[in-house]
PDB file of C-alpha atoms and ligand atoms in Angstrom:
ATOM      1  CA  MET A 252       1.716  -2.762 -10.672  1.00  0.00           C
ATOM      2  CA  ILE A 253       4.667  -1.265  -8.848  1.00  0.00           C
ATOM      3  CA  VAL A 254       4.056   2.161  -7.362  1.00  0.00           C
ATOM      4  CA  LEU A 255       6.772   4.527  -6.177  1.00  0.00           C
ATOM      5  CA  VAL A 256       6.001   7.052  -3.443  1.00  0.00           C
ATOM      6  CA  GLY A 257       8.111   9.562  -1.528  1.00  0.00           C
ATOM      7  CA  PHE A 258       8.827  13.255  -1.172  1.00  0.00           C
ATOM      8  CA  MET A 259       9.965  15.506  -4.014  1.00  0.00           C
ATOM      9  CA  GLY A 260      13.572  14.672  -4.796  1.00  0.00           C
ATOM     10  CA  ALA A 261      13.319  11.048  -3.632  1.00  0.00           C
ATOM     11  CA  GLY A 262      14.123   9.914  -7.174  1.00  0.00           C
ATOM     12  CA  LYS A 263      10.746   8.418  -8.046  1.00  0.00           C
ATOM     13  CA  THR A 264      10.930   9.326 -11.735  1.00  0.00           C
ATOM     14  CA  THR A 265      14.594   8.408 -12.211  1.00  0.00           C
ATOM     15  CA  VAL A 266      14.382   5.114 -10.303  1.00  0.00           C
ATOM     16  CA  GLY A 267      10.974   4.325 -11.802  1.00  0.00           C
ATOM     17  CA  THR A 268      12.347   4.698 -15.326  1.00  0.00           C
ATOM     18  CA  LEU A 269      15.318   2.431 -14.564  1.00  0.00           C
ATOM     19  CA  LEU A 270      13.100  -0.124 -12.835  1.00  0.00           C
ATOM     20  CA  ALA A 271      10.605  -0.223 -15.704  1.00  0.00           C
ATOM     21  CA  GLU A 272      13.440  -0.809 -18.178  1.00  0.00           C
ATOM     22  CA  LYS A 273      14.786  -3.708 -16.110  1.00  0.00           C
ATOM     23  CA  LEU A 274      11.351  -5.267 -15.683  1.00  0.00           C
ATOM     24  CA  GLY A 275      10.209  -4.693 -19.264  1.00  0.00           C
ATOM     25  CA  LEU A 276       7.197  -2.706 -18.050  1.00  0.00           C
ATOM     26  CA  ASP A 277       5.920   0.688 -19.144  1.00  0.00           C
ATOM     27  CA  PHE A 278       6.628   3.640 -16.872  1.00  0.00           C
ATOM     28  CA  ALA A 279       4.171   6.387 -16.003  1.00  0.00           C
ATOM     29  CA  ASP A 280       4.510   9.477 -13.844  1.00  0.00           C
ATOM     30  CA  SER A 281       1.201  10.677 -12.384  1.00  0.00           C
ATOM     31  CA  ASP A 282       2.335  14.320 -12.674  1.00  0.00           C
ATOM     32  CA  LEU A 283       2.862  14.019 -16.426  1.00  0.00           C
ATOM     33  CA  VAL A 284      -0.375  12.130 -17.023  1.00  0.00           C
ATOM     34  CA  LEU A 285      -2.215  14.779 -15.010  1.00  0.00           C
ATOM     35  CA  GLU A 286      -0.619  17.627 -16.989  1.00  0.00           C
ATOM     36  CA  GLN A 287      -1.550  15.942 -20.256  1.00  0.00           C
ATOM     37  CA  ARG A 288      -5.126  15.378 -19.106  1.00  0.00           C
ATOM     38  CA  ALA A 289      -5.511  18.946 -17.828  1.00  0.00           C
ATOM     39  CA  GLY A 290      -3.661  20.444 -20.786  1.00  0.00           C
ATOM     40  CA  ARG A 291      -1.783  22.723 -18.402  1.00  0.00           C
ATOM     41  CA  PRO A 292       1.405  22.494 -16.331  1.00  0.00           C
ATOM     42  CA  ILE A 293       1.017  21.810 -12.595  1.00  0.00           C
ATOM     43  CA  ARG A 294       2.133  25.312 -11.647  1.00  0.00           C
ATOM     44  CA  GLN A 295      -0.693  26.776 -13.728  1.00  0.00           C
ATOM     45  CA  ILE A 296      -3.276  24.396 -12.232  1.00  0.00           C
ATOM     46  CA  PHE A 297      -2.185  25.440  -8.724  1.00  0.00           C
ATOM     47  CA  ALA A 298      -2.300  29.117  -9.676  1.00  0.00           C
ATOM     48  CA  GLU A 299      -5.655  29.054 -11.472  1.00  0.00           C
ATOM     49  CA  ASP A 300      -7.648  26.389  -9.612  1.00  0.00           C
ATOM     50  CA  GLY A 301      -5.820  26.030  -6.288  1.00  0.00           C
ATOM     51  CA  GLU A 302      -4.204  23.048  -4.605  1.00  0.00           C
ATOM     52  CA  PRO A 303      -7.466  21.315  -3.508  1.00  0.00           C
ATOM     53  CA  ALA A 304      -8.596  21.101  -7.154  1.00  0.00           C
ATOM     54  CA  PHE A 305      -5.180  19.732  -8.108  1.00  0.00           C
ATOM     55  CA  ARG A 306      -5.492  17.044  -5.414  1.00  0.00           C
ATOM     56  CA  VAL A 307      -8.900  15.915  -6.706  1.00  0.00           C
ATOM     57  CA  LEU A 308      -7.524  15.649 -10.243  1.00  0.00           C
ATOM     58  CA  GLU A 309      -4.431  13.842  -8.945  1.00  0.00           C
ATOM     59  CA  HIS A 310      -6.558  11.253  -7.154  1.00  0.00           C
ATOM     60  CA  GLU A 311      -8.653  10.621 -10.287  1.00  0.00           C
ATOM     61  CA  VAL A 312      -5.577  10.233 -12.483  1.00  0.00           C
ATOM     62  CA  ILE A 313      -3.963   7.785 -10.047  1.00  0.00           C
ATOM     63  CA  ALA A 314      -7.164   5.758  -9.631  1.00  0.00           C
ATOM     64  CA  ASP A 315      -7.437   5.434 -13.422  1.00  0.00           C
ATOM     65  CA  LEU A 316      -3.789   4.417 -13.766  1.00  0.00           C
ATOM     66  CA  LEU A 317      -4.189   1.798 -11.020  1.00  0.00           C
ATOM     67  CA  ASP A 318      -7.179   0.386 -12.903  1.00  0.00           C
ATOM     68  CA  GLY A 319      -5.167   0.120 -16.123  1.00  0.00           C
ATOM     69  CA  PRO A 320      -2.463  -2.252 -17.372  1.00  0.00           C
ATOM     70  CA  ASP A 321       0.563  -3.157 -15.242  1.00  0.00           C
ATOM     71  CA  LEU A 322       3.076  -0.332 -14.918  1.00  0.00           C
ATOM     72  CA  VAL A 323       5.849   1.085 -12.875  1.00  0.00           C
ATOM     73  CA  LEU A 324       4.018   4.159 -11.613  1.00  0.00           C
ATOM     74  CA  ALA A 325       5.651   7.150  -9.904  1.00  0.00           C
ATOM     75  CA  LEU A 326       3.275   9.290  -7.841  1.00  0.00           C
ATOM     76  CA  GLY A 327       3.583  12.993  -7.073  1.00  0.00           C
ATOM     77  CA  GLY A 328       5.026  13.656  -3.623  1.00  0.00           C
ATOM     78  CA  GLY A 329       1.680  14.739  -2.168  1.00  0.00           C
ATOM     79  CA  ALA A 330      -0.434  11.876  -3.481  1.00  0.00           C
ATOM     80  CA  ALA A 331      -0.203   9.853  -0.257  1.00  0.00           C
ATOM     81  CA  GLU A 332      -1.969  12.659   1.622  1.00  0.00           C
ATOM     82  CA  HIS A 333      -5.244  11.725  -0.078  1.00  0.00           C
ATOM     83  CA  ALA A 334      -7.113   9.128   2.010  1.00  0.00           C
ATOM     84  CA  GLY A 335      -8.876   7.739  -1.049  1.00  0.00           C
ATOM     85  CA  THR A 336      -5.564   7.276  -2.845  1.00  0.00           C
ATOM     86  CA  ARG A 337      -4.116   5.543   0.225  1.00  0.00           C
ATOM     87  CA  ARG A 338      -7.052   3.136   0.213  1.00  0.00           C
ATOM     88  CA  ARG A 339      -6.510   2.373  -3.452  1.00  0.00           C
ATOM     89  CA  LEU A 340      -2.817   1.736  -2.834  1.00  0.00           C
ATOM     90  CA  ALA A 341      -3.588  -0.992  -0.315  1.00  0.00           C
ATOM     91  CA  ALA A 342      -3.929  -3.438  -3.222  1.00  0.00           C
ATOM     92  CA  ALA A 343      -0.610  -2.498  -4.901  1.00  0.00           C
ATOM     93  CA  GLN A 344       3.079  -3.180  -4.429  1.00  0.00           C
ATOM     94  CA  VAL A 345       4.209   0.196  -3.077  1.00  0.00           C
ATOM     95  CA  VAL A 346       7.870   1.151  -2.808  1.00  0.00           C
ATOM     96  CA  TYR A 347       8.635   4.123  -0.575  1.00  0.00           C
ATOM     97  CA  LEU A 348      11.823   5.909  -1.586  1.00  0.00           C
ATOM     98  CA  HIS A 349      12.937   7.599   1.593  1.00  0.00           C
ATOM     99  CA  VAL A 350      14.945  10.811   1.328  1.00  0.00           C
ATOM    100  CA  GLY A 351      16.062  13.109   4.131  1.00  0.00           C
ATOM    101  CA  TYR A 352      14.769  16.652   3.972  1.00  0.00           C
ATOM    102  CA  GLU A 353      18.167  18.294   3.416  1.00  0.00           C
ATOM    103  CA  GLN A 354      19.049  15.928   0.620  1.00  0.00           C
ATOM    104  CA  ALA A 355      15.625  16.333  -0.998  1.00  0.00           C
ATOM    105  CA  MET A 356      16.110  20.106  -1.059  1.00  0.00           C
ATOM    106  CA  ARG A 357      19.563  19.752  -2.576  1.00  0.00           C
ATOM    107  CA  ARG A 358      18.234  17.427  -5.272  1.00  0.00           C
ATOM    108  CA  VAL A 359      15.357  19.685  -6.282  1.00  0.00           C
ATOM    109  CA  GLY A 360      17.504  22.778  -6.290  1.00  0.00           C
ATOM    110  CA  GLY A 361      16.626  24.208  -2.895  1.00  0.00           C
ATOM    111  CA  GLY A 362      13.651  26.432  -3.675  1.00  0.00           C
ATOM    112  CA  GLY A 363      13.694  27.277  -7.364  1.00  0.00           C
ATOM    113  CA  ASP A 364      10.500  27.478  -9.332  1.00  0.00           C
ATOM    114  CA  PRO A 365      10.274  24.583 -11.781  1.00  0.00           C
ATOM    115  CA  ALA A 366       6.894  24.308 -13.475  1.00  0.00           C
ATOM    116  CA  SER A 367       5.929  21.056 -11.784  1.00  0.00           C
ATOM    117  CA  ARG A 368       6.795  21.937  -8.159  1.00  0.00           C
ATOM    118  CA  PRO A 369       4.914  24.981  -6.867  1.00  0.00           C
ATOM    119  CA  LEU A 370       5.280  23.699  -3.297  1.00  0.00           C
ATOM    120  CA  LEU A 371       8.953  24.642  -3.321  1.00  0.00           C
ATOM    121  CA  ALA A 372       7.904  28.261  -2.877  1.00  0.00           C
ATOM    122  CA  ARG A 373       6.013  27.480   0.357  1.00  0.00           C
ATOM    123  CA  PRO A 374       7.516  28.522   3.696  1.00  0.00           C
ATOM    124  CA  ASP A 375       6.006  25.484   5.489  1.00  0.00           C
ATOM    125  CA  LEU A 376       7.661  22.869   3.292  1.00  0.00           C
ATOM    126  CA  ALA A 377       9.610  21.236   6.154  1.00  0.00           C
ATOM    127  CA  ALA A 378       6.371  20.748   8.102  1.00  0.00           C
ATOM    128  CA  THR A 379       4.758  19.259   5.008  1.00  0.00           C
ATOM    129  CA  TYR A 380       7.680  16.842   4.736  1.00  0.00           C
ATOM    130  CA  ARG A 381       7.293  15.773   8.386  1.00  0.00           C
ATOM    131  CA  ARG A 382       3.530  15.376   8.071  1.00  0.00           C
ATOM    132  CA  ARG A 383       3.912  13.068   5.091  1.00  0.00           C
ATOM    133  CA  LEU A 384       6.522  10.659   6.455  1.00  0.00           C
ATOM    134  CA  PRO A 385       4.044   8.444   8.355  1.00  0.00           C
ATOM    135  CA  LEU A 386       1.695   8.458   5.346  1.00  0.00           C
ATOM    136  CA  TYR A 387       4.394   7.160   3.000  1.00  0.00           C
ATOM    137  CA  ALA A 388       5.251   4.505   5.577  1.00  0.00           C
ATOM    138  CA  GLU A 389       1.581   3.566   5.918  1.00  0.00           C
ATOM    139  CA  VAL A 390       1.152   2.750   2.225  1.00  0.00           C
ATOM    140  CA  ALA A 391       4.591   1.174   1.716  1.00  0.00           C
ATOM    141  CA  THR A 392       5.187  -2.523   1.277  1.00  0.00           C
ATOM    142  CA  LEU A 393       8.923  -1.818   0.917  1.00  0.00           C
ATOM    143  CA  THR A 394      11.017   1.161   2.094  1.00  0.00           C
ATOM    144  CA  ILE A 395      14.352   1.937   0.461  1.00  0.00           C
ATOM    145  CA  PRO A 396      16.766   4.603   1.774  1.00  0.00           C
ATOM    146  CA  THR A 397      18.080   6.848  -1.005  1.00  0.00           C
ATOM    147  CA  ASP A 398      20.310   9.367   0.792  1.00  0.00           C
ATOM    148  CA  ASP A 399      23.815   9.478  -0.717  1.00  0.00           C
ATOM    149  CA  ARG A 400      23.004   6.601  -3.044  1.00  0.00           C
ATOM    150  CA  PRO A 401      22.893   6.595  -6.850  1.00  0.00           C
ATOM    151  CA  PRO A 402      19.591   5.688  -8.535  1.00  0.00           C
ATOM    152  CA  GLU A 403      21.145   2.499  -9.943  1.00  0.00           C
ATOM    153  CA  ALA A 404      21.846   1.177  -6.427  1.00  0.00           C
ATOM    154  CA  VAL A 405      18.327   2.039  -5.272  1.00  0.00           C
ATOM    155  CA  THR A 406      16.900   0.273  -8.329  1.00  0.00           C
ATOM    156  CA  GLN A 407      19.043  -2.782  -7.631  1.00  0.00           C
ATOM    157  CA  ASP A 408      17.696  -2.951  -4.058  1.00  0.00           C
ATOM    158  CA  ILE A 409      14.138  -2.949  -5.343  1.00  0.00           C
ATOM    159  CA  LEU A 410      14.893  -5.639  -7.908  1.00  0.00           C
ATOM    160  CA  GLU A 411      16.453  -7.849  -5.254  1.00  0.00           C
ATOM    161  CA  TYR A 412      13.398  -7.509  -3.065  1.00  0.00           C
ATOM    162  CA  LEU A 413      11.033  -8.271  -5.933  1.00  0.00           C
TER     163      LEU A 413
HETATM  164  C1  S3P B 100       3.988  17.770  -5.154  1.00  0.00           C
HETATM  165  C2  S3P B 100       4.993  17.072  -5.783  1.00  0.00           C
HETATM  166  C3  S3P B 100       5.168  17.075  -7.240  1.00  0.00           C
HETATM  167  C4  S3P B 100       3.859  17.442  -7.946  1.00  0.00           C
HETATM  168  C5  S3P B 100       3.276  18.694  -7.368  1.00  0.00           C
HETATM  169  C6  S3P B 100       2.980  18.559  -5.894  1.00  0.00           C
HETATM  170  C7  S3P B 100       3.878  17.686  -3.692  1.00  0.00           C
HETATM  171  O1  S3P B 100       5.586  15.788  -7.658  1.00  0.00           O
HETATM  172  O2  S3P B 100       2.914  16.413  -7.843  1.00  0.00           O
HETATM  173  O3  S3P B 100       4.175  19.750  -7.557  1.00  0.00           O
HETATM  174  O4  S3P B 100       2.815  18.024  -3.137  1.00  0.00           O
HETATM  175  O5  S3P B 100       4.875  17.245  -3.040  1.00  0.00           O
HETATM  176  P1  S3P B 100       7.092  15.191  -7.452  1.00  0.00           P
HETATM  177  O6  S3P B 100       7.141  14.566  -6.103  1.00  0.00           O
HETATM  178  O7  S3P B 100       7.182  14.183  -8.542  1.00  0.00           O
HETATM  179  O8  S3P B 100       8.033  16.330  -7.608  1.00  0.00           O
END
């Protein structure tokens, strides 16, 4: 099981897909699995049930995926804030894709409203980013810088480490 963590825009889905191809493993994205299970897009879950309910669902989805067959698994950017999820990650190979805040905002379009990222509308997003950095580092077994680097180079770094 190889798990990718990091802030929105770190490249978890792009790098995870490339990595899974190279390793001959399946790829899963916890956001997509959660949306399928809930039958609603993330934005709608946030709007109707609130973020705390989303976080509970997110933890359950990730715990189930970690219990399943080997995967390359990309987690939503907020997953590492859940103490129970962090505990579960202690048994996994966890790759932290580090991205600077400015670059993350450029990559995700700097505050648009895509269906899967309601947090982009929040005024305290920079504080959220800062709060999460030590949590990503805490769960990581490997940290890879991604600023100004193409996903292929990031993937290559991970493969060399593995
Ligand atoms: C979130 C990040 C999103 C998604 C949800 C919440 C966050 O995932 O889980 O919008 O709290 O940072 P990505 O990091 O894959 O965009």
